[in-house]
mmCIF file of C-alpha atoms in Angstrom:
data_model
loop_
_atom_site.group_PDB
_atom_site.id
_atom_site.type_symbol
_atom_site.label_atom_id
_atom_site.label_comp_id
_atom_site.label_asym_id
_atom_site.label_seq_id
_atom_site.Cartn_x
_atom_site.Cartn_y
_atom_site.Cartn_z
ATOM 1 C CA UNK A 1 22.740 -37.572 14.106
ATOM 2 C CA UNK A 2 23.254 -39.453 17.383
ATOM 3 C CA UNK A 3 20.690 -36.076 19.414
ATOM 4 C CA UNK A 4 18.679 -36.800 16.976
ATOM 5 C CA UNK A 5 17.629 -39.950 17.326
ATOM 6 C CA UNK A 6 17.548 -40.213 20.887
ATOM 7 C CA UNK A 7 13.870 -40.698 21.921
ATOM 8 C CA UNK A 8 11.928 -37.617 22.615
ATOM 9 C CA UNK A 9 10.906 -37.969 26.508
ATOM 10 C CA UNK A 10 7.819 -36.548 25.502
ATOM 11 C CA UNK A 11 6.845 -39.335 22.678
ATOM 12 C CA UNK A 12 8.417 -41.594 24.370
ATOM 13 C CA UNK A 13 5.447 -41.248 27.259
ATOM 14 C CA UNK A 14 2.782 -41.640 24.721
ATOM 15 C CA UNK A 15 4.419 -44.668 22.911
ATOM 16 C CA UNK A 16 3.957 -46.227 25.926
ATOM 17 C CA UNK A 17 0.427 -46.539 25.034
ATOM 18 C CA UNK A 18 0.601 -47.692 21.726
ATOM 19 C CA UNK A 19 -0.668 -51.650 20.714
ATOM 20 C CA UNK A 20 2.136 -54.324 19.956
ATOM 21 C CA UNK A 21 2.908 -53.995 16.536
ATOM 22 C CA UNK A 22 2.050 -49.905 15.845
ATOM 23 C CA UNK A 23 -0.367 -48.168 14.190
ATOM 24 C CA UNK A 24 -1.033 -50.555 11.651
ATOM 25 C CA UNK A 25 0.324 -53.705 12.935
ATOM 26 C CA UNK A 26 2.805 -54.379 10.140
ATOM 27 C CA UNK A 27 -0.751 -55.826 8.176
ATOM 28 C CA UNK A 28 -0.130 -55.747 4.346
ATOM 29 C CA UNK A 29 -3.878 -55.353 3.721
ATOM 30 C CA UNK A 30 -4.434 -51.905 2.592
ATOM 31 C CA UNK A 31 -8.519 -52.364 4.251
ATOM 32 C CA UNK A 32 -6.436 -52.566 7.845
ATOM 33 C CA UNK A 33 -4.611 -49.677 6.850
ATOM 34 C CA UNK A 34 -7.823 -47.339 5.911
ATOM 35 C CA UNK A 35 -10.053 -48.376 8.434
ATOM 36 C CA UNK A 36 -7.102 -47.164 11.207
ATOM 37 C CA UNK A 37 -6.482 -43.979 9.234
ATOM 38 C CA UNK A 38 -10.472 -43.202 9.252
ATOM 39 C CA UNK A 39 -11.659 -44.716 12.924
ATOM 40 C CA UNK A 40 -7.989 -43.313 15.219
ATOM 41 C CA UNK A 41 -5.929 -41.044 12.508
ATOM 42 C CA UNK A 42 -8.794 -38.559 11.624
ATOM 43 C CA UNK A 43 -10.409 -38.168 15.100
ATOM 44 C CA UNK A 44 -6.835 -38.174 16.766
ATOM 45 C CA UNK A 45 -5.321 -35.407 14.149
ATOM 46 C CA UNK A 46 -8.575 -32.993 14.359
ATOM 47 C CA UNK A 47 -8.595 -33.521 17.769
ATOM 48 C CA UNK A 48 -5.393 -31.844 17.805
ATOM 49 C CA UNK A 49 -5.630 -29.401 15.645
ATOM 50 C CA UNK A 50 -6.626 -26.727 18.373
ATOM 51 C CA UNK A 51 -9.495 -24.285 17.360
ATOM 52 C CA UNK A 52 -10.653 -23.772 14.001
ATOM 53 C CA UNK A 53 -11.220 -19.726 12.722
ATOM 54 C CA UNK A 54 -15.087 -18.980 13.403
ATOM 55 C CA UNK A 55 -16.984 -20.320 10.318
ATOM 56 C CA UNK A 56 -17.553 -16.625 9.356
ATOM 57 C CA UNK A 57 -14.126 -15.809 8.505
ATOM 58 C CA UNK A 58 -13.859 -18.329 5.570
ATOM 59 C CA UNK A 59 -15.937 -20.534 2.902
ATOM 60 C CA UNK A 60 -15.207 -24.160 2.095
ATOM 61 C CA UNK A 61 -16.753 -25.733 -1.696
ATOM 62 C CA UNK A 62 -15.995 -28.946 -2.737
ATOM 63 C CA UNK A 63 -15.459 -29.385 -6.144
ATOM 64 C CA UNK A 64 -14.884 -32.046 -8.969
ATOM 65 C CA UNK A 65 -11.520 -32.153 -10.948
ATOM 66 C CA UNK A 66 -10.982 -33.681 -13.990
ATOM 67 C CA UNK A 67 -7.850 -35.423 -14.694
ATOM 68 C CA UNK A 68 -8.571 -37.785 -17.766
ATOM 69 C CA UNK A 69 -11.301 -38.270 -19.541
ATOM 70 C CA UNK A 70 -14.642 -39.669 -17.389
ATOM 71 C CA UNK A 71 -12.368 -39.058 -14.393
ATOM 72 C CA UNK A 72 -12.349 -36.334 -11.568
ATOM 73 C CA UNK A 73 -10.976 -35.823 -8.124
ATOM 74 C CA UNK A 74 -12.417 -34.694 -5.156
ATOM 75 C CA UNK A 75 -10.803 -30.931 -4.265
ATOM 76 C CA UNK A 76 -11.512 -28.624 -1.283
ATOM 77 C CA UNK A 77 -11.535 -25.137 -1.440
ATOM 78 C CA UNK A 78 -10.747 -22.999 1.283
ATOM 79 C CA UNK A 79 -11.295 -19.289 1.096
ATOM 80 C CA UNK A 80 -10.506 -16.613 3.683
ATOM 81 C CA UNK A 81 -13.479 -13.854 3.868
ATOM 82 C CA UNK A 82 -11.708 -10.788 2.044
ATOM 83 C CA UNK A 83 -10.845 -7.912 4.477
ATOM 84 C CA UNK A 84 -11.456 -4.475 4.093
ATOM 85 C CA UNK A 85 -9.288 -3.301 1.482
ATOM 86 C CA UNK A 86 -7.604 -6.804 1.254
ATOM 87 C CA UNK A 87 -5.420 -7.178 -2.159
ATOM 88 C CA UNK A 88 -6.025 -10.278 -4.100
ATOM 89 C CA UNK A 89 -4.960 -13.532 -2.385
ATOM 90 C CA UNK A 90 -2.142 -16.450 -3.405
ATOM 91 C CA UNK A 91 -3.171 -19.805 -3.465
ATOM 92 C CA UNK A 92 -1.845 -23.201 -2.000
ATOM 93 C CA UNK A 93 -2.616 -26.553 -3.624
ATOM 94 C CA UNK A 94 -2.055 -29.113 -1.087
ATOM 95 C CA UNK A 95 -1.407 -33.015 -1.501
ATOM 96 C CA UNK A 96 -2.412 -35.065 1.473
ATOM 97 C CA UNK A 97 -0.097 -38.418 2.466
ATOM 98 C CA UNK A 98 -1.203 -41.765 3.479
ATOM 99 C CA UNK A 99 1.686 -43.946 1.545
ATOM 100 C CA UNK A 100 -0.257 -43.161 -1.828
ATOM 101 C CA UNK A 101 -2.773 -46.025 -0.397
ATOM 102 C CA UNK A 102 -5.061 -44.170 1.839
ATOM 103 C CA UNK A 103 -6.253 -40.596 2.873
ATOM 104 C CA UNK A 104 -8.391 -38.147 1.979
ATOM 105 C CA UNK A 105 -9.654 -34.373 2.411
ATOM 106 C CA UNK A 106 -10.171 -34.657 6.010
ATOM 107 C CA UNK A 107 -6.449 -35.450 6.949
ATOM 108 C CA UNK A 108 -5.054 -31.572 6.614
ATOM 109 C CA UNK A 109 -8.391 -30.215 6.308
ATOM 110 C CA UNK A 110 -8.008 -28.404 10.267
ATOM 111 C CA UNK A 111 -5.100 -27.285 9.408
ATOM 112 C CA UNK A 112 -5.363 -25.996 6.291
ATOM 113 C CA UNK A 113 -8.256 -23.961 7.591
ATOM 114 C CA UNK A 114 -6.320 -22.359 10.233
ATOM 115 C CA UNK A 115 -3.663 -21.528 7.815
ATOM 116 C CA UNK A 116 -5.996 -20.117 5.321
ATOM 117 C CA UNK A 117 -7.143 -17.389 7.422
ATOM 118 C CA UNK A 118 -4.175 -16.623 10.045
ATOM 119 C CA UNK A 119 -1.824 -16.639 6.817
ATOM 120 C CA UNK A 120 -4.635 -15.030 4.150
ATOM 121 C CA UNK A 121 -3.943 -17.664 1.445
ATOM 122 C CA UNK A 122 -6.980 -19.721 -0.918
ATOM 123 C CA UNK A 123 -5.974 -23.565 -0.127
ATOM 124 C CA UNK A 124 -6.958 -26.255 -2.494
ATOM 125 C CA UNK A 125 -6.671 -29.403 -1.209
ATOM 126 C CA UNK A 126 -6.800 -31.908 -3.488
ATOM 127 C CA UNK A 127 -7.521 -35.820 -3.158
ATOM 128 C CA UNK A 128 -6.088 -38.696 -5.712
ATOM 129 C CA UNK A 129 -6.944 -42.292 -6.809
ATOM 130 C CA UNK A 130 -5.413 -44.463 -4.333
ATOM 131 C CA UNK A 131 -3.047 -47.206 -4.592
ATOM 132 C CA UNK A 132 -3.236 -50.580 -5.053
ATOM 133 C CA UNK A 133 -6.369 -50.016 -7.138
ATOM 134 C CA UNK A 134 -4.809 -47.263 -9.258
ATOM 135 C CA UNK A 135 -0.725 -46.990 -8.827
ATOM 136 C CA UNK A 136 1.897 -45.673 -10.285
ATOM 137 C CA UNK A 137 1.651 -43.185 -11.821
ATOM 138 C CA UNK A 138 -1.734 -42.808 -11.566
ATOM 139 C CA UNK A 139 -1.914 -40.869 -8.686
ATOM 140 C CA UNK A 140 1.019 -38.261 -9.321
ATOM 141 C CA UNK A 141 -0.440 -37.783 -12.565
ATOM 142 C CA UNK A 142 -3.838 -37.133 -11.160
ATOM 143 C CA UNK A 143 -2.063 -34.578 -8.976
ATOM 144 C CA UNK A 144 -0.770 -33.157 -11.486
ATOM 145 C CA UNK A 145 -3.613 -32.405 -13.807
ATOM 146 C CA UNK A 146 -5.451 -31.365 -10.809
ATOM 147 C CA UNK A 147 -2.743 -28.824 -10.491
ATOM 148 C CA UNK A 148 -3.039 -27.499 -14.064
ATOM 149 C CA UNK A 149 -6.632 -27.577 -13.986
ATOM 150 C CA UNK A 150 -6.497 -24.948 -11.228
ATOM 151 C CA UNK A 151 -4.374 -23.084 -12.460
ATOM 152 C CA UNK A 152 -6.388 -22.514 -15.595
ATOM 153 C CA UNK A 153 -9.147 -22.344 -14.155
ATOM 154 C CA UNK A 154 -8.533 -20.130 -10.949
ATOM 155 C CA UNK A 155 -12.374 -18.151 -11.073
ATOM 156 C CA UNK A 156 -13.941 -21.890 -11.009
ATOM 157 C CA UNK A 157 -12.587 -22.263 -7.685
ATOM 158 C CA UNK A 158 -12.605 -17.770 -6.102
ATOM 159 C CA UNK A 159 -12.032 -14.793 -8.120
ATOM 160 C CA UNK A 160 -9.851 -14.346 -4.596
ATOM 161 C CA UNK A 161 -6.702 -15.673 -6.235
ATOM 162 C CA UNK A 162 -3.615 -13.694 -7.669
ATOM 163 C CA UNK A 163 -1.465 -16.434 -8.913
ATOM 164 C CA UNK A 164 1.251 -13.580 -9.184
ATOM 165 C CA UNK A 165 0.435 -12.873 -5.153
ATOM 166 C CA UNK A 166 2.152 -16.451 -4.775
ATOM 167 C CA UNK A 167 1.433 -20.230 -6.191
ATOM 168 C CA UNK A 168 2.406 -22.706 -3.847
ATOM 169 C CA UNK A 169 2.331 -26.507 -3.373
ATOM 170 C CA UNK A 170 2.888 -28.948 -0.890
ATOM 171 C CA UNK A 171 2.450 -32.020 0.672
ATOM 172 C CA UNK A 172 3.320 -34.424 3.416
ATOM 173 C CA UNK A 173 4.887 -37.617 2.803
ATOM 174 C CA UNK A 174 3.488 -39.503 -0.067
ATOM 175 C CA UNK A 175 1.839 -35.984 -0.956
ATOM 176 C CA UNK A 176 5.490 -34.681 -0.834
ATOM 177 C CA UNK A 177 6.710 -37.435 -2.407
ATOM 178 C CA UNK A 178 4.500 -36.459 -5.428
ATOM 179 C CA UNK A 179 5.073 -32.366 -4.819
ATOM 180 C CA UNK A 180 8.745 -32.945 -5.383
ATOM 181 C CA UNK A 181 8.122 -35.007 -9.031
ATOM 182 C CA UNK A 182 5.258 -32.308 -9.671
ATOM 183 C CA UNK A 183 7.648 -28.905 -9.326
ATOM 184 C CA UNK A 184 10.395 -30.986 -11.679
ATOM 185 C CA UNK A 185 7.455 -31.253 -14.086
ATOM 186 C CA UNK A 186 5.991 -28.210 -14.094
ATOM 187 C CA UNK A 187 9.160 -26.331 -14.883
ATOM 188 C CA UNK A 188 9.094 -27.277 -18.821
ATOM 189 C CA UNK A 189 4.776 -27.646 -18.682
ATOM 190 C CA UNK A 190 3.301 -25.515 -21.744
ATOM 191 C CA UNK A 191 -0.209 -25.026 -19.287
ATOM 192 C CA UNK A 192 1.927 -23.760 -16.428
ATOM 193 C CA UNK A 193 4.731 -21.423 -18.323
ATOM 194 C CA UNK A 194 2.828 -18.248 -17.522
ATOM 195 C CA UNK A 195 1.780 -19.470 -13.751
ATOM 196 C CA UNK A 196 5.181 -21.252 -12.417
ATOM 197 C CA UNK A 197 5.147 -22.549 -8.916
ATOM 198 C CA UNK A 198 6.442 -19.921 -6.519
ATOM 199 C CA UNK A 199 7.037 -22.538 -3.677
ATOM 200 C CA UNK A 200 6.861 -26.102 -1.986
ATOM 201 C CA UNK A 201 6.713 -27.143 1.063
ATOM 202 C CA UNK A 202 7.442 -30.853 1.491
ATOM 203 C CA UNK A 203 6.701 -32.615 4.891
ATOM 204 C CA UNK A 204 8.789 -35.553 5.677
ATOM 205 C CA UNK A 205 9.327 -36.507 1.959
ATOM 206 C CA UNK A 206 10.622 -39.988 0.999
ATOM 207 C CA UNK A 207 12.678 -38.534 -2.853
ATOM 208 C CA UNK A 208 14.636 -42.156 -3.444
ATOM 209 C CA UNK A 209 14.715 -45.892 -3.372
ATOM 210 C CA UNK A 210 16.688 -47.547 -0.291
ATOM 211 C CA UNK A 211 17.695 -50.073 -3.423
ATOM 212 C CA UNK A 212 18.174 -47.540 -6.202
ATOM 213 C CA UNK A 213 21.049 -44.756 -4.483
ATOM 214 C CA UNK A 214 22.964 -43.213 -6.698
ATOM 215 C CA UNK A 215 26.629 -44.189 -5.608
ATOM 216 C CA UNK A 216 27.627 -40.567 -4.914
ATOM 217 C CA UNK A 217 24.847 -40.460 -1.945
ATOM 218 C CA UNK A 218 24.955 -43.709 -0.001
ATOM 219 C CA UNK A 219 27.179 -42.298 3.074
ATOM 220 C CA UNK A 220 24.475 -39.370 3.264
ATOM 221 C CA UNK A 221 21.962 -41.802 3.637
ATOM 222 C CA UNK A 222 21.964 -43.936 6.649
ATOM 223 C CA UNK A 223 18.381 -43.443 8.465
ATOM 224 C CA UNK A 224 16.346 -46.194 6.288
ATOM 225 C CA UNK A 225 18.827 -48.628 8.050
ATOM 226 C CA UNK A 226 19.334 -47.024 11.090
ATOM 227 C CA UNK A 227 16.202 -46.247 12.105
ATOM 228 C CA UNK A 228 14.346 -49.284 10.552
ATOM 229 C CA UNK A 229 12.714 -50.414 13.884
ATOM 230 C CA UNK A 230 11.217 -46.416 13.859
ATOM 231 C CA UNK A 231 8.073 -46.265 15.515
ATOM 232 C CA UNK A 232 4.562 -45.164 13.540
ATOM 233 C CA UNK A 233 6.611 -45.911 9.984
ATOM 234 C CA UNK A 234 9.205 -48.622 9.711
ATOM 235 C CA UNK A 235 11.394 -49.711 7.123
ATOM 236 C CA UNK A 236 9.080 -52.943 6.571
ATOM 237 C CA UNK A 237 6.085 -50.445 6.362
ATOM 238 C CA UNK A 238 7.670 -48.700 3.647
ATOM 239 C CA UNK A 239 8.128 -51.785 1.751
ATOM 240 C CA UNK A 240 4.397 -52.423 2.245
ATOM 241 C CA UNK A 241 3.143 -49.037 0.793
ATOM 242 C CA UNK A 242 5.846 -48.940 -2.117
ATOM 243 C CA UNK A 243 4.491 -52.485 -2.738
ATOM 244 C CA UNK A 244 1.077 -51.101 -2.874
ATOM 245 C CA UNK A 245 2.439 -48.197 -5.177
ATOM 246 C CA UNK A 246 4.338 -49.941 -7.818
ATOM 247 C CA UNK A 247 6.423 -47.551 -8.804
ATOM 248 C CA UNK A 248 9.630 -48.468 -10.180
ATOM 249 C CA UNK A 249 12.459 -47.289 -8.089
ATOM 250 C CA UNK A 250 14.815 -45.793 -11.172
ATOM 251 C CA UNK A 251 11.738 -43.709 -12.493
ATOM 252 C CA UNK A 252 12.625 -39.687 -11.138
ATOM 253 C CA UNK A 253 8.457 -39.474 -11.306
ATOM 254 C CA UNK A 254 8.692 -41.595 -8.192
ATOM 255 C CA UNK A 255 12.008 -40.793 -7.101
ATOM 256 C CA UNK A 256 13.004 -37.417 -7.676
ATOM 257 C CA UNK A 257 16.199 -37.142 -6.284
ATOM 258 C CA UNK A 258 16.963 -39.168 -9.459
ATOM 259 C CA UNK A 259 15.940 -36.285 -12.219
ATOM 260 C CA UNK A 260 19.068 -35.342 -13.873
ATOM 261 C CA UNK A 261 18.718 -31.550 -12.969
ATOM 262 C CA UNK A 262 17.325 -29.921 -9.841
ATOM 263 C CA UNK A 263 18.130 -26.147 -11.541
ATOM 264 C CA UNK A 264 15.156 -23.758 -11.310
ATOM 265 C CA UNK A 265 12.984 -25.613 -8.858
ATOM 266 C CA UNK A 266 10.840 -22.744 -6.434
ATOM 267 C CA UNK A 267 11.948 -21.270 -3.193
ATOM 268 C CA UNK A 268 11.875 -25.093 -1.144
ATOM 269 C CA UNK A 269 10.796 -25.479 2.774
ATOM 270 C CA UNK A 270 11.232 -28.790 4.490
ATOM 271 C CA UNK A 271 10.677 -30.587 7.702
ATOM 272 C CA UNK A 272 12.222 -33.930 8.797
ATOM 273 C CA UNK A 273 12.306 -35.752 11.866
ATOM 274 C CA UNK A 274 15.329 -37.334 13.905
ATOM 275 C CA UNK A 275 13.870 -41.067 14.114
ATOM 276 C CA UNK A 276 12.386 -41.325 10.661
ATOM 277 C CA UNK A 277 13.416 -43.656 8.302
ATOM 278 C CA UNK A 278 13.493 -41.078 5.668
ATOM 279 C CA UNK A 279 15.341 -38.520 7.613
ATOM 280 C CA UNK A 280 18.500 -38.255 5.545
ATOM 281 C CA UNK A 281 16.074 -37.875 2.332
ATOM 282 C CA UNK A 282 14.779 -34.907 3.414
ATOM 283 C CA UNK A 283 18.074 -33.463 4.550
ATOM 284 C CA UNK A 284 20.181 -34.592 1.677
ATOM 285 C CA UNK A 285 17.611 -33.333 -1.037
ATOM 286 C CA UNK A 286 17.551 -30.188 0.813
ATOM 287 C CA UNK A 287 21.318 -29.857 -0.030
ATOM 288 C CA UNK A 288 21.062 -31.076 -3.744
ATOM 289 C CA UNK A 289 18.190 -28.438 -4.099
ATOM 290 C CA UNK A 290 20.729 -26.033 -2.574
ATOM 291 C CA UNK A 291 23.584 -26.712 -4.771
ATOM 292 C CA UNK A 292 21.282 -26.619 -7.908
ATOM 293 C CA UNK A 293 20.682 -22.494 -6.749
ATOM 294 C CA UNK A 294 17.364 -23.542 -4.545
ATOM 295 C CA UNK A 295 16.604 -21.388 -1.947
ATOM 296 C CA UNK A 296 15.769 -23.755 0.768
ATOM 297 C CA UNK A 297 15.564 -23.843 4.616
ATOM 298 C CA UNK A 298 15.043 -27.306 6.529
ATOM 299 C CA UNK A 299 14.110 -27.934 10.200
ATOM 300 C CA UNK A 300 14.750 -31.113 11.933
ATOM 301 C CA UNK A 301 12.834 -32.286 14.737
ATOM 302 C CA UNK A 302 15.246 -34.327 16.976
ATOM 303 C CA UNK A 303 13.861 -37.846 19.158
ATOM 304 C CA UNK A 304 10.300 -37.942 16.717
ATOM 305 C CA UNK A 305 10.001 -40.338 14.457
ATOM 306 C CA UNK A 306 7.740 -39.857 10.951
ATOM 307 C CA UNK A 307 3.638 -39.004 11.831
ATOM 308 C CA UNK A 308 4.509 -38.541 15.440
ATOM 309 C CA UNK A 309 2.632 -35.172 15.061
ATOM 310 C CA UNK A 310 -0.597 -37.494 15.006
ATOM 311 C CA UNK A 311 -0.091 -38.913 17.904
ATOM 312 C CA UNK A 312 2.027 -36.383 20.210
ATOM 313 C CA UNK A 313 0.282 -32.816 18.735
ATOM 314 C CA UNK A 314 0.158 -31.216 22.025
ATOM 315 C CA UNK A 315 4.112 -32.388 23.160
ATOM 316 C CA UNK A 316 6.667 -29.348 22.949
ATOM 317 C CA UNK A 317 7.921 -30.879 19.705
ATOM 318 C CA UNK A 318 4.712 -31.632 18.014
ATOM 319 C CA UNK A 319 3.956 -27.439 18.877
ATOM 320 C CA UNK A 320 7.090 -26.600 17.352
ATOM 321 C CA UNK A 321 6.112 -28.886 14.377
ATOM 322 C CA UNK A 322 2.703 -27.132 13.868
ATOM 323 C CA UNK A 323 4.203 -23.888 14.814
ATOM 324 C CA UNK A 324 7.103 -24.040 11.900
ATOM 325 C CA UNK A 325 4.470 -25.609 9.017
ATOM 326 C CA UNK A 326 3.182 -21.653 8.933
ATOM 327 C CA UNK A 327 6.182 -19.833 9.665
ATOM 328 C CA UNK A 328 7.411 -22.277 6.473
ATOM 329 C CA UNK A 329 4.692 -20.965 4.505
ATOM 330 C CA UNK A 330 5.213 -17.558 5.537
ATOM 331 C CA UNK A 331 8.607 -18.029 4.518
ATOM 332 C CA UNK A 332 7.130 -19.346 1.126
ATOM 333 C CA UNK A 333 5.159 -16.101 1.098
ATOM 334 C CA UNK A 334 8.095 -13.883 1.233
ATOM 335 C CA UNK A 335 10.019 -15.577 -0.780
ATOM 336 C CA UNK A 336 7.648 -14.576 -3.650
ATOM 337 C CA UNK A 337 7.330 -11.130 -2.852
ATOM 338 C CA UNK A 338 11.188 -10.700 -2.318
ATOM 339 C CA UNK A 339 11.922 -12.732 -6.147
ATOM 340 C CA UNK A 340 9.318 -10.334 -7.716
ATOM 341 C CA UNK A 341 12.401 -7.374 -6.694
ATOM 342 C CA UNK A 342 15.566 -9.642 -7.101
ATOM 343 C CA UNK A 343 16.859 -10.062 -10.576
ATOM 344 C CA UNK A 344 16.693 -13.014 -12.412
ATOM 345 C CA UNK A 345 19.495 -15.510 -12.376
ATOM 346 C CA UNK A 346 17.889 -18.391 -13.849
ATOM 347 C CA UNK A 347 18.983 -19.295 -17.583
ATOM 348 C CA UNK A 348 16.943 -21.003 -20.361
ATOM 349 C CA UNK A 349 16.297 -24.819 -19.547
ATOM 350 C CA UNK A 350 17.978 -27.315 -21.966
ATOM 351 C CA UNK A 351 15.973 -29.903 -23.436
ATOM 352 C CA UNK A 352 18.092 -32.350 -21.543
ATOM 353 C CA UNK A 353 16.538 -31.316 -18.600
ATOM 354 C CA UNK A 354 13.012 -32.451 -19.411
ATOM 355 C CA UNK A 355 12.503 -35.760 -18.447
ATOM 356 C CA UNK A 356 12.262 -39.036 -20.979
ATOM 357 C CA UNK A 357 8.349 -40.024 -21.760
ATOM 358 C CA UNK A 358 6.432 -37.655 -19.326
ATOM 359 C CA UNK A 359 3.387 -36.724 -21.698
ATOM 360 C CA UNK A 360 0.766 -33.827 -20.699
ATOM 361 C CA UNK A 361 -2.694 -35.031 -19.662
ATOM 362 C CA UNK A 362 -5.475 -32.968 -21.913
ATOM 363 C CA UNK A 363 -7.947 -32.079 -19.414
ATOM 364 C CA UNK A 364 -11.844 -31.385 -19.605
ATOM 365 C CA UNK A 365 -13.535 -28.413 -18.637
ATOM 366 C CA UNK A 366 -16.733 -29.410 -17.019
ATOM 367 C CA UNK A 367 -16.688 -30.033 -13.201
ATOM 368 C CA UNK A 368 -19.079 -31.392 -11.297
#
């Protein structure tokens, strides 16, 4: 991995500009950490975002999700104007990052508008209770019963979806974090049997515990330590937001490189970066996924550490970055259309498979 750590000239310029101490300043109050992501992380990634679609070539509706009773989420829905002619559309549900402490709608949201439209996809993006107020599990399980809710509900949110056109998720970082436990989930769900997940995109995911590694993969994973002076996201600033999160670190809903099976998962697009701390995550999952029958595809981007797309959108890597999120979707996209002609190789789950103590939520019709 030695090219791929070695600092992107590029990044390296515009680290040169960055406050002592990062983004963040290594503070463990999670107010620090939201007031940076809303006053430098929101203007900084819409400024980069390049330009939007005209407004008259898609809607946007907010809407209310519940997830347990007297709760709901915030969800945006994004909806490409139909073209002449234009089949039925599939449908992304999108988790948002922010080490499962802070973010919100308006982190993706330029992004997933451009991707709507150029890629002709409904997008909901869909917010969670945060963490340290709410953690584990809180948040994956709102996720989750968001996801359900839409998929029962698709008309609430456009009579523009075809769930059978495609049913995607992703996320990026904590958002993939909580993608990865959601398509383990979903595969023995009663509400989703008739609408599986087609695909997931995971963004820089963190799947495992630096303290919890499964003896079998410790050599494959080296970056935690290795690059645990990384700038944007450290090793001590992951200890921060799992500290925030809770979650313990032998639980597969937090880790899921830790669920006993990884058969039957969807078609499985991921991108890591050469100076992140959770680089070998990323890469090693992607080869677990692969042995377990997966179809999967990984790109690495070499010298960029984790969020450097924030901060370096416009460098020749952060392009390529931007430029490989939709050609991962599109991938995604095919994928469907191609399993809808292959035959089936995937057997019956066994009950083993399922894992120990995850309970469905019962969700509530009314929205907001």
């Amino acid at each position: 991995m030695s090219l791929a750590t070695k600092l992107d000239p590029e990044f390296a310029a515009i680290l040169s500009n960055f406050p002592p101490g990062g983004l963040f300043t290594d503070s463990p109050d999670v107010s620090v950490r939201r007031h940076v992501y809303e006053q430098m992380i929101v203007p900084a990634v819409q400024a980069g975002q390049g330009v939007l679609p005209p407004d008259t070539e898609y809607e946007i509706q907010d809407h209310f999700i519940p997830v347990e009773k007297g709760v709901e989420v915030r969800a945006r829905c994004i909806v490409p104007v139909r073209l002449t002619g234009e089949d039925a559309l599939p449908l992304l549900f999108w988790i948002h990052g922010g080490g499962w402490s802070f973010g919100d709608l308006n982190w993706d949201d330029y992004k997933l508008r451009r991707a709507a439209v150029y890629l002709r996809l409904v997008i909901v993006n869909c917010e969670y209770r945060l963490a340290p107020e709410y953690p584990f599990p809180i948040p994956m399980n709102d996720c989750f019963a968001a996801l359900k809710y839409v998929a029962t509900n698709t008309t609430v949110f456009s009579s523009s979806i075809n769930l059978s056109k495609g049913f995607l998720i992703g996320g990026m970082s904590a958002g993939a974090n909580i993608v990865a436990v959601i398509t383990h989930l979903a595969r023995n769900d009663d509400v989703l049997r008739g609408t599986p997940l087609t695909g997931q995109i995971l963004v820089t995911p963190p799947v495992v515990h630096p303290d919890y590694v499964p003896a079998r993969y410790s050599d494959s994973l080296r970056s935690m330590e290795t690059n645990k002076n990384a700038p944007i996201f450290s090793r001590s600033e992951f200890d921060i937001f799992w500290g925030f999160y809770k979650a313990p670190s032998t639980d597969p809903r937090a880790c899921p490189l830790l669920f006993p099976s990884h058969m039957r998962l969807p078609p499985t697009y991921i991108q890591v970066c050469g100076l992140d701390i959770l680089r070998d995550e990323g890469v090693l999952y992607e080869k677990v996924l692969k042995r377990s029958g997966v179809r999967t595809r990984l790109d690495m981007y070499p010298g960029v550490s984790h969020g450097f797309d924030v901060v370096a959108p416009h460098t020749t890597q952060g392009q390529k970055f931007a430029q490989d999120f939709f050609g991962g979707l599109e991938w995604l996209l095919e994928e469907t259309r191609c399993s809808a002609r292959r035959p089936s190789t995937d057997s019956a789950q066994s009950q083993s498979e399922k894992p120990v103590g995850v309970k469905p939520l019962t969700l509530r019709s009314e929205r907001r």
